[in-house]
């Protein structure tokens, strides 16, 4: 008996000495839920007072302009095959676990995380037929958002269809979003209500009609320079090693697999906000913050301030907004439509915020400064700016000027993003004098021509050098 007790104690100490420490990431009480462009709206905006009418003292709202991103959707056509491979990958992880490949690792996945993973199955409905379609959750969150706007601005979002103009794009996601939104606004009357609507892809996705942007930004390697810098850092490689060890691999799994797991994790949390995703349990909070920063770097240079051309593309939305407000200025009686409501994509939300001058950092974010205070305090953050159901609103108010309330002019515009004030220089918590809006955004709207989109590329570097050399030689000769 003594002998068996002693051997039991010995065994415990051996296990101790090997330092087996299991990581149970699914049990985290405060999981990190900011997943860039695939963040659920509720995670992005904890604590918004949703159902409350929005009041600006001394002012009456007379018009609202609203730009919305769709809710959560199925994996896109180009994501499906890579993500589907997670089924095989899951089998490999389980095999690792059974074969005891974890023995030498001090950071293996804990049994309950493995059990969760074991129960996970790829949903066969996630196939090409339904690729990219709005999900049930995306439908409901869109209805809820419409209801929230209606309770904030009951005088503008009425039951009269002539108070509205909807603009969308002719595809499943956009038209389903339109249906969900109008159901949220009009409830059971929505069906028979033929609200004014038009399809306008040039306005809502100008980047699809801009070969110069596609060539010089979207498909240009240089756009991702900062992202490459970040992902070539030692700590990024170490992150991949750590994730591999956690899953029982004694070699580094490839980066595409890490990204697929990340996609699955964030889709899971967007489709079902409550259920724990086994794929999220693969990542620590620090891993998730790095992956989030990587997407911020990508979007900053593709759609934001990182590349000058990006600031021009969002002008189509700004011009639409300015044209809409002009209908309402200087009229004694209310004009129709009172609400212009658009449905678009994350890219356009980011382009528009950039054209409006929101979320602007004083210095560019880079692949080198992740650990600095500047990066931690950065304004540019995709999870906050462009989650699912992201939205930008501009509300025109007619006011009685009152110096105490800092209302200096009879017309004011309130800018909101995701139902919170959008901070713009020269404005007061999102509330701007019309004169400022007119000067600053009027300039953006008046100069909104996308002729540059069809222009030739930058002067070819080689030709440029050649010209310089020839010019130099001429100087020497004469
Ligand atoms: C996708 O799944 C649905 C339902 O399971 C099925 O009817 C459809 O044929 C599938 N499409 C493809 C391309 O496999
Ligand atoms: C651009 O990217 C492609 C594909 O990733 C790569 O083959 C090529 O070498 C890159 N070019 C430069 C200049 O980095
Ligand atoms: C990798 O894991 C080790 C051991 O737990 C830890 O000290 C280190 O910070 C991790 N590195 C990264 C980049 O997460």
Coordinates of C-alpha atoms and ligand atoms in Angstrom, one line a residue:
X1 CA 0.0 0.0 0.0
X2 CA 2.8 2.4 0.9
X3 CA 4.5 1.4 -2.2
X4 CA 1.5 2.3 -4.4
X5 CA 1.1 5.6 -2.7
X6 CA 4.7 6.5 -3.2
X7 CA 4.5 5.5 -6.9
X8 CA 1.4 7.6 -7.3
X9 CA 3.2 10.6 -5.7
X10 CA 6.1 10.0 -8.0
X11 CA 3.9 10.0 -11.0
X12 CA 2.3 13.2 -10.0
X13 CA 5.7 14.9 -9.6
X14 CA 6.9 13.6 -13.0
X15 CA 3.8 15.1 -14.6
X16 CA 4.5 18.3 -12.7
X17 CA 8.1 18.3 -13.7
X18 CA 7.3 17.9 -17.3
X19 CA 5.3 21.0 -16.7
X20 CA 2.2 20.0 -18.6
X21 CA 0.0 23.0 -18.4
X22 CA -3.2 22.9 -20.4
X23 CA -4.8 25.9 -21.9
X24 CA -8.5 26.1 -21.8
X25 CA -9.2 29.0 -24.1
X26 CA -12.9 28.3 -24.7
X27 CA -13.6 28.9 -21.0
X28 CA -12.4 32.5 -21.1
X29 CA -15.0 34.6 -19.2
X30 CA -14.1 37.7 -21.2
X31 CA -13.2 36.5 -24.6
X32 CA -11.9 38.9 -27.2
X33 CA -14.6 39.5 -29.7
X34 CA -13.3 42.2 -32.0
X35 CA -12.7 40.5 -35.3
X36 CA -12.2 43.3 -37.9
X37 CA -14.7 43.4 -40.7
X38 CA -16.4 40.2 -39.4
X39 CA -17.2 41.5 -36.0
X40 CA -20.8 41.2 -34.8
X41 CA -22.5 44.6 -34.4
X42 CA -23.3 43.9 -30.7
X43 CA -19.6 43.1 -29.9
X44 CA -18.5 46.2 -31.7
X45 CA -20.9 48.4 -29.9
X46 CA -21.5 47.3 -26.4
X47 CA -23.7 49.6 -24.4
X48 CA -25.3 51.7 -27.1
X49 CA -28.6 53.0 -25.8
X50 CA -30.5 51.6 -28.8
X51 CA -34.1 52.3 -28.4
X52 CA -34.2 56.0 -27.5
X53 CA -35.2 59.0 -29.6
X54 CA -32.3 61.1 -30.4
X55 CA -32.6 64.7 -29.3
X56 CA -30.6 67.8 -29.9
X57 CA -31.9 70.6 -27.7
X58 CA -33.4 73.5 -29.6
X59 CA -33.3 71.6 -32.9
X60 CA -35.7 69.6 -35.1
X61 CA -34.4 66.8 -37.3
X62 CA -35.6 67.5 -40.9
X63 CA -33.7 64.9 -43.0
X64 CA -31.6 61.7 -42.5
X65 CA -29.1 60.2 -44.8
X66 CA -28.1 56.7 -43.9
X67 CA -25.4 54.3 -45.3
X68 CA -25.6 50.7 -44.1
X69 CA -23.5 47.6 -44.4
X70 CA -25.3 44.3 -44.6
X71 CA -25.5 41.9 -41.6
X72 CA -23.5 38.7 -41.3
X73 CA -23.4 36.4 -44.3
X74 CA -22.3 32.9 -45.4
X75 CA -18.6 32.4 -46.4
X76 CA -17.9 33.9 -49.8
X77 CA -17.3 31.8 -52.9
X78 CA -13.6 32.2 -52.7
X79 CA -13.4 31.3 -49.0
X80 CA -15.4 28.0 -49.1
X81 CA -12.9 25.5 -50.3
X82 CA -10.2 26.6 -48.0
X83 CA -12.5 26.7 -45.0
X84 CA -14.0 23.3 -45.9
X85 CA -10.6 21.8 -45.4
X86 CA -10.9 22.5 -41.7
X87 CA -12.9 19.2 -41.6
X88 CA -9.7 17.2 -42.4
X89 CA -7.6 19.5 -40.3
X90 CA -9.9 18.8 -37.3
X91 CA -9.3 15.1 -37.8
X92 CA -5.6 15.7 -37.7
X93 CA -5.9 17.7 -34.5
X94 CA -7.9 14.9 -32.9
X95 CA -5.4 12.3 -34.0
X96 CA -2.6 14.4 -32.5
X97 CA -4.5 14.4 -29.2
X98 CA -5.1 10.6 -29.2
X99 CA -1.6 9.8 -30.2
X100 CA -0.3 11.9 -27.4
X101 CA 1.6 14.3 -29.6
X102 CA 1.0 16.9 -27.0
X103 CA 3.3 15.2 -24.5
X104 CA 6.2 17.5 -25.0
X105 CA 4.2 20.7 -25.3
X106 CA 3.5 22.8 -22.3
X107 CA 0.7 24.6 -23.9
X108 CA -1.7 22.0 -25.3
X109 CA -5.4 22.5 -25.8
X110 CA -7.4 21.3 -22.8
X111 CA -9.8 18.3 -23.1
X112 CA -12.9 20.4 -23.1
X113 CA -11.6 22.5 -26.0
X114 CA -10.8 19.2 -27.8
X115 CA -14.3 17.9 -27.1
X116 CA -15.9 21.1 -28.5
X117 CA -13.8 20.7 -31.6
X118 CA -14.8 17.0 -31.9
X119 CA -18.4 18.0 -32.1
X120 CA -17.9 20.6 -34.8
X121 CA -19.0 19.8 -38.3
X122 CA -18.8 21.8 -41.5
X123 CA -22.3 22.8 -42.5
X124 CA -23.0 21.4 -46.0
X125 CA -25.4 24.2 -46.6
X126 CA -22.3 26.4 -46.8
X127 CA -21.8 25.7 -50.5
X128 CA -21.5 27.6 -53.7
X129 CA -25.3 27.9 -54.1
X130 CA -25.6 30.0 -50.9
X131 CA -22.1 31.6 -50.9
X132 CA -22.1 35.1 -49.5
X133 CA -25.8 35.2 -48.7
X134 CA -27.2 37.0 -45.8
X135 CA -27.7 34.7 -42.8
X136 CA -30.8 34.4 -40.6
X137 CA -28.8 36.3 -37.9
X138 CA -27.8 38.9 -40.4
X139 CA -31.5 39.3 -41.4
X140 CA -32.6 39.7 -37.8
X141 CA -29.9 42.1 -36.8
X142 CA -30.8 44.3 -39.8
X143 CA -34.4 44.4 -38.8
X144 CA -33.4 45.4 -35.3
X145 CA -31.2 48.1 -36.6
X146 CA -34.1 49.5 -38.7
X147 CA -36.3 49.5 -35.6
X148 CA -33.6 51.2 -33.6
X149 CA -33.3 54.0 -36.2
X150 CA -37.1 54.4 -36.2
X151 CA -37.2 54.9 -32.5
X152 CA -34.4 57.4 -32.6
X153 CA -36.0 59.5 -35.4
X154 CA -39.8 58.8 -35.4
X155 CA -40.6 62.1 -37.2
X156 CA -38.3 61.2 -40.2
X157 CA -38.8 57.4 -40.4
X158 CA -42.6 57.3 -40.7
X159 CA -45.1 55.0 -42.2
X160 CA -45.4 57.2 -45.3
X161 CA -43.5 55.6 -48.2
X162 CA -42.9 58.9 -49.9
X163 CA -40.7 59.9 -47.0
X164 CA -38.1 57.5 -48.2
X165 CA -35.7 56.8 -51.0
X166 CA -33.8 53.5 -50.8
X167 CA -30.7 52.8 -52.9
X168 CA -29.1 49.4 -53.1
X169 CA -27.3 47.0 -55.5
X170 CA -29.0 44.2 -57.4
X171 CA -27.6 41.2 -55.7
X172 CA -28.9 38.7 -53.1
X173 CA -27.1 40.3 -50.1
X174 CA -28.1 43.8 -50.9
X175 CA -31.7 43.1 -51.8
X176 CA -32.3 40.8 -48.8
X177 CA -30.8 43.5 -46.6
X178 CA -33.2 46.0 -48.1
X179 CA -36.1 43.6 -47.4
X180 CA -35.0 43.0 -43.8
X181 CA -34.6 46.7 -43.2
X182 CA -38.0 47.6 -44.6
X183 CA -39.6 44.9 -42.5
X184 CA -37.9 46.3 -39.5
X185 CA -39.3 49.8 -40.4
X186 CA -42.8 48.9 -41.5
X187 CA -43.4 45.5 -39.8
X188 CA -46.3 43.6 -41.3
X189 CA -47.1 46.5 -43.7
X190 CA -43.8 46.1 -45.4
X191 CA -44.9 43.6 -48.0
X192 CA -47.5 45.6 -49.8
X193 CA -45.6 48.8 -49.5
X194 CA -43.9 49.7 -52.8
X195 CA -41.3 52.2 -51.4
X196 CA -39.3 54.3 -53.8
X197 CA -36.1 52.6 -54.5
X198 CA -33.3 52.5 -57.1
X199 CA -30.3 50.4 -57.8
X200 CA -27.2 52.5 -58.1
X201 CA -24.0 50.5 -58.1
X202 CA -21.8 53.4 -59.3
X203 CA -22.7 55.3 -56.2
X204 CA -22.6 52.4 -53.8
X205 CA -19.5 50.6 -55.1
X206 CA -17.5 53.2 -57.1
X207 CA -14.3 51.1 -56.6
X208 CA -15.8 48.4 -58.9
X209 CA -15.7 50.9 -61.7
X210 CA -12.3 52.3 -61.0
X211 CA -9.6 50.4 -63.0
X212 CA -6.9 52.8 -61.7
X213 CA -7.7 52.0 -58.1
X214 CA -7.8 48.2 -58.9
X215 CA -4.4 48.4 -60.5
X216 CA -2.6 50.9 -58.3
X217 CA -4.1 50.0 -55.0
X218 CA -6.1 46.8 -54.7
X219 CA -3.8 44.7 -56.9
X220 CA -0.6 46.5 -56.1
X221 CA 1.8 44.6 -53.8
X222 CA 3.0 47.8 -52.3
X223 CA -0.4 48.3 -50.7
X224 CA 0.4 45.4 -48.4
X225 CA 3.9 46.4 -47.5
X226 CA 3.1 47.3 -43.9
X227 CA 1.1 44.2 -43.5
X228 CA 4.0 42.1 -44.8
X229 CA 6.3 43.9 -42.4
X230 CA 4.1 43.0 -39.5
X231 CA 3.6 39.4 -40.5
X232 CA 7.3 38.8 -41.0
X233 CA 8.0 39.8 -37.4
X234 CA 9.4 37.3 -35.0
X235 CA 6.4 37.5 -32.7
X236 CA 4.1 36.7 -35.6
X237 CA 6.0 33.6 -36.5
X238 CA 6.1 32.7 -32.9
X239 CA 2.3 33.1 -32.7
X240 CA 2.0 30.5 -35.5
X241 CA 4.4 28.2 -33.7
X242 CA 2.4 28.5 -30.5
X243 CA -0.9 27.8 -32.2
X244 CA 0.7 24.8 -33.9
X245 CA 1.9 23.5 -30.5
X246 CA -1.4 24.1 -28.9
X247 CA -3.0 21.8 -31.6
X248 CA -0.4 19.1 -31.2
X249 CA 1.8 19.7 -34.2
X250 CA 5.5 19.7 -33.7
X251 CA 6.0 21.7 -36.9
X252 CA 4.5 25.0 -38.0
X253 CA 1.2 24.7 -39.7
X254 CA 0.8 26.9 -42.7
X255 CA -0.5 30.4 -42.5
X256 CA -3.5 29.7 -44.7
X257 CA -4.7 27.2 -42.2
X258 CA -4.4 29.7 -39.4
X259 CA -6.4 32.2 -41.4
X260 CA -9.1 29.6 -42.2
X261 CA -9.5 28.9 -38.5
X262 CA -9.7 32.6 -37.8
X263 CA -12.4 33.0 -40.5
X264 CA -14.3 30.1 -39.0
X265 CA -14.0 31.5 -35.5
X266 CA -15.2 35.0 -36.5
X267 CA -18.0 33.7 -38.7
X268 CA -19.2 31.4 -35.9
X269 CA -19.4 34.3 -33.5
X270 CA -21.2 36.5 -36.0
X271 CA -23.8 33.8 -36.8
X272 CA -24.4 32.9 -33.2
X273 CA -23.2 35.5 -30.7
X274 CA -23.7 33.2 -27.7
X275 CA -22.3 29.8 -28.6
X276 CA -18.6 29.2 -28.1
X277 CA -16.7 28.4 -31.3
X278 CA -14.1 25.7 -31.0
X279 CA -12.1 27.6 -33.6
X280 CA -11.9 30.6 -31.4
X281 CA -10.4 28.4 -28.7
X282 CA -7.4 28.0 -30.9
X283 CA -6.4 31.6 -30.4
X284 CA -5.3 33.5 -27.3
X285 CA -6.4 37.1 -26.8
X286 CA -3.0 38.3 -28.0
X287 CA -3.2 36.2 -31.1
X288 CA -6.6 37.7 -31.9
X289 CA -5.3 41.3 -31.3
X290 CA -2.5 40.6 -33.8
X291 CA -4.9 39.2 -36.4
X292 CA -7.1 42.2 -35.9
X293 CA -4.2 44.6 -36.3
X294 CA -3.1 42.8 -39.5
X295 CA -6.6 43.5 -41.0
X296 CA -6.4 47.1 -39.8
X297 CA -3.1 47.5 -41.7
X298 CA -4.6 46.0 -44.8
X299 CA -7.7 48.1 -44.7
X300 CA -5.8 51.3 -43.8
X301 CA -3.8 51.1 -47.0
X302 CA -6.5 49.6 -49.2
X303 CA -9.5 51.7 -48.3
X304 CA -8.3 54.3 -45.9
X305 CA -5.8 57.1 -45.3
X306 CA -2.8 55.0 -46.1
X307 CA -3.1 55.6 -49.9
X308 CA -4.1 59.1 -51.2
X309 CA -6.3 57.8 -54.0
X310 CA -8.6 56.2 -51.4
X311 CA -9.7 59.6 -50.1
X312 CA -11.2 60.4 -53.5
X313 CA -13.4 57.2 -53.9
X314 CA -15.7 57.9 -51.0
X315 CA -16.8 61.2 -52.6
X316 CA -19.7 59.5 -54.4
X317 CA -21.4 59.0 -51.0
X318 CA -20.5 62.5 -49.7
X319 CA -21.9 64.1 -52.9
X320 CA -25.1 62.1 -52.6
X321 CA -25.5 63.3 -49.0
X322 CA -24.8 66.9 -49.9
X323 CA -27.3 66.8 -52.8
X324 CA -29.9 65.3 -50.5
X325 CA -29.4 68.0 -47.8
X326 CA -29.7 70.8 -50.4
X327 CA -33.3 69.8 -51.1
X328 CA -34.1 70.5 -47.5
X329 CA -32.3 73.7 -46.8
X330 CA -34.2 77.0 -46.8
X331 CA -37.7 75.6 -47.1
X332 CA -40.5 76.6 -44.8
X333 CA -42.3 73.3 -45.3
X334 CA -40.8 69.8 -45.0
X335 CA -39.6 68.2 -48.2
X336 CA -39.7 64.6 -49.4
X337 CA -38.0 62.2 -49.2
X338 CA -37.0 62.8 -45.6
X339 CA -34.8 59.7 -45.5
X340 CA -32.3 58.4 -48.0
X341 CA -31.2 54.9 -47.0
X342 CA -28.4 53.1 -48.8
X343 CA -27.1 49.5 -48.6
X344 CA -23.5 48.8 -49.3
X345 CA -20.3 46.9 -48.3
X346 CA -17.6 47.3 -45.8
X347 CA -15.2 48.8 -48.3
X348 CA -17.6 51.7 -49.0
X349 CA -18.2 52.3 -45.3
X350 CA -14.4 52.7 -44.9
X351 CA -14.0 54.8 -48.1
X352 CA -16.9 57.1 -46.9
X353 CA -15.5 57.5 -43.4
X354 CA -12.2 58.4 -45.0
X355 CA -13.8 61.0 -47.3
X356 CA -15.6 62.5 -44.3
X357 CA -12.3 62.7 -42.4
X358 CA -13.4 60.4 -39.5
X359 CA -11.1 58.1 -37.5
X360 CA -8.0 59.9 -38.8
X361 CA -4.8 59.3 -37.0
X362 CA -2.1 61.9 -36.9
X363 CA 0.5 59.4 -38.1
X364 CA 0.0 56.4 -40.3
X365 CA -0.3 53.0 -38.6
X366 CA 2.6 50.7 -39.6
X367 CA 3.8 47.2 -39.3
X368 CA 6.5 48.3 -36.9
X369 CA 4.5 50.1 -34.2
X370 CA 2.1 47.4 -32.9
X371 CA 3.5 47.6 -29.4
X372 CA 3.6 51.4 -29.2
X373 CA 1.0 53.5 -27.4
X374 CA 0.3 55.2 -30.7
X375 CA -1.0 51.9 -32.2
X376 CA -2.9 51.0 -29.0
X377 CA -4.7 54.4 -29.1
X378 CA -5.2 54.3 -32.9
X379 CA -8.4 55.7 -34.2
X380 CA -8.4 53.5 -37.3
X381 CA -9.9 50.2 -36.2
X382 CA -11.8 48.0 -38.6
X383 CA -13.7 46.2 -35.8
X384 CA -15.2 49.5 -34.6
X385 CA -15.6 51.2 -38.0
X386 CA -16.9 48.4 -40.2
X387 CA -18.4 45.5 -38.3
X388 CA -21.4 43.7 -39.8
X389 CA -24.3 46.1 -40.0
X390 CA -22.0 49.1 -39.8
X391 CA -23.7 52.3 -40.6
X392 CA -23.0 56.0 -41.1
X393 CA -25.8 58.5 -40.5
X394 CA -25.9 62.2 -41.2
X395 CA -29.0 64.0 -39.8
X396 CA -29.8 67.6 -40.8
X397 CA -31.3 69.7 -38.0
X398 CA -33.1 73.0 -38.1
X399 CA -32.3 74.9 -35.0
X400 CA -33.0 78.0 -33.0
X401 CA -29.5 79.4 -32.5
X402 CA -28.5 79.5 -28.9
X403 CA -25.1 80.4 -27.7
X404 CA -25.4 78.6 -24.4
X405 CA -26.0 75.3 -26.2
X406 CA -23.2 76.1 -28.7
X407 CA -25.8 76.1 -31.5
X408 CA -24.5 79.0 -33.6
X409 CA -26.3 78.5 -36.9
X410 CA -29.9 77.6 -37.9
X411 CA -28.8 74.4 -39.7
X412 CA -26.7 71.7 -38.1
X413 CA -25.6 68.2 -39.2
X414 CA -25.2 65.4 -36.7
X415 CA -22.8 62.6 -37.9
X416 CA -23.1 59.2 -36.3
X417 CA -21.3 56.0 -37.0
X418 CA -22.8 52.8 -35.6
X419 CA -25.1 55.0 -33.6
X420 CA -22.3 57.0 -31.9
X421 CA -21.1 60.5 -32.6
X422 CA -18.5 60.6 -35.4
X423 CA -15.7 62.9 -34.3
X424 CA -14.9 65.4 -37.0
X425 CA -12.5 68.3 -36.5
X426 CA -14.3 71.6 -35.9
X427 CA -17.5 69.9 -34.7
X428 CA -19.0 69.4 -31.3
X429 CA -19.4 65.6 -30.5
X430 CA -20.5 64.9 -34.0
X431 CA -22.7 68.0 -34.4
X432 CA -21.4 70.4 -37.0
X433 CA -22.5 73.8 -38.2
X434 CA -23.9 73.7 -41.7
X435 CA -21.3 76.3 -42.9
X436 CA -18.5 74.0 -41.9
X437 CA -20.1 71.0 -43.6
X438 CA -20.8 73.1 -46.7
X439 CA -17.3 74.3 -47.0
X440 CA -15.5 71.1 -46.2
X441 CA -17.7 68.4 -47.6
X442 CA -19.0 70.7 -50.3
X443 CA -15.5 70.8 -51.6
X444 CA -15.3 67.0 -51.6
X445 CA -18.7 66.8 -53.4
X446 CA -18.0 69.5 -55.9
X447 CA -14.7 67.8 -56.9
X448 CA -16.2 64.4 -57.1
X449 CA -15.3 63.2 -60.6
X450 CA -13.9 59.8 -61.0
X451 CA -12.1 60.5 -64.3
X452 CA -8.9 59.5 -62.7
X453 CA -10.2 56.0 -62.5
X454 CA -9.7 55.5 -66.2
X455 CA -6.3 57.3 -66.3
X456 CA -3.0 55.6 -67.2
X457 CA -0.8 54.4 -64.4
X458 CA 1.9 56.3 -62.7
X459 CA 4.8 57.2 -65.1
X460 CA 6.7 54.0 -65.4
X461 CA 9.6 54.1 -63.1
X462 CA 12.0 52.9 -65.7
X463 CA 10.9 55.6 -68.2
X464 CA 11.2 58.2 -65.5
X465 CA 14.8 57.2 -64.8
X466 CA 15.6 57.2 -68.5
X467 CA 14.2 60.7 -69.0
X468 CA 16.2 61.9 -66.0
X469 CA 19.4 60.4 -67.4
X470 CA 18.9 61.9 -70.8
X471 CA 18.1 65.3 -69.3
X472 CA 21.3 65.1 -67.3
X473 CA 23.4 64.1 -70.3
X474 CA 21.9 67.1 -72.2
X475 CA 23.0 69.4 -69.4
X476 CA 26.5 68.0 -69.6
X477 CA 26.6 68.4 -73.4
X478 CA 25.4 72.0 -73.5
Ligands
LIG1 C1 -26.0 23.4 -51.6 O1 -26.9 22.8 -50.6 C2 -28.2 22.7 -50.9 C3 -29.0 22.2 -49.7 O2 -28.3 21.3 -49.0 C4 -28.5 21.9 -52.2 O3 -29.8 21.9 -52.5 C5 -27.6 22.5 -53.3 O4 -27.7 21.7 -54.5 C6 -26.2 22.6 -52.9 N1 -25.4 23.3 -54.0 C7 -24.2 22.8 -54.4 C8 -23.6 23.7 -55.5 O5 -23.7 21.8 -54.0
LIG2 C1 4.1 40.7 -55.8 O1 3.3 39.6 -55.4 C2 3.5 38.5 -56.2 C3 2.5 37.4 -55.7 O2 2.5 37.3 -54.3 C4 5.0 38.0 -56.1 O3 5.2 36.9 -56.9 C5 5.8 39.2 -56.5 O4 7.2 38.8 -56.4 C6 5.6 40.4 -55.7 N1 6.3 41.5 -56.3 C7 7.0 42.4 -55.5 C8 7.6 43.5 -56.2 O5 7.0 42.3 -54.3
LIG3 C1 4.4 31.7 -27.2 O1 4.2 30.9 -26.1 C2 5.2 31.2 -25.1 C3 5.0 30.1 -24.0 O2 3.7 30.1 -23.5 C4 4.9 32.6 -24.6 O3 5.9 32.9 -23.6 C5 5.1 33.5 -25.7 O4 4.7 34.9 -25.3 C6 4.2 33.1 -26.8 N1 4.4 34.0 -28.0 C7 3.5 34.6 -28.7 C8 3.9 35.5 -29.8 O5 2.3 34.5 -28.4

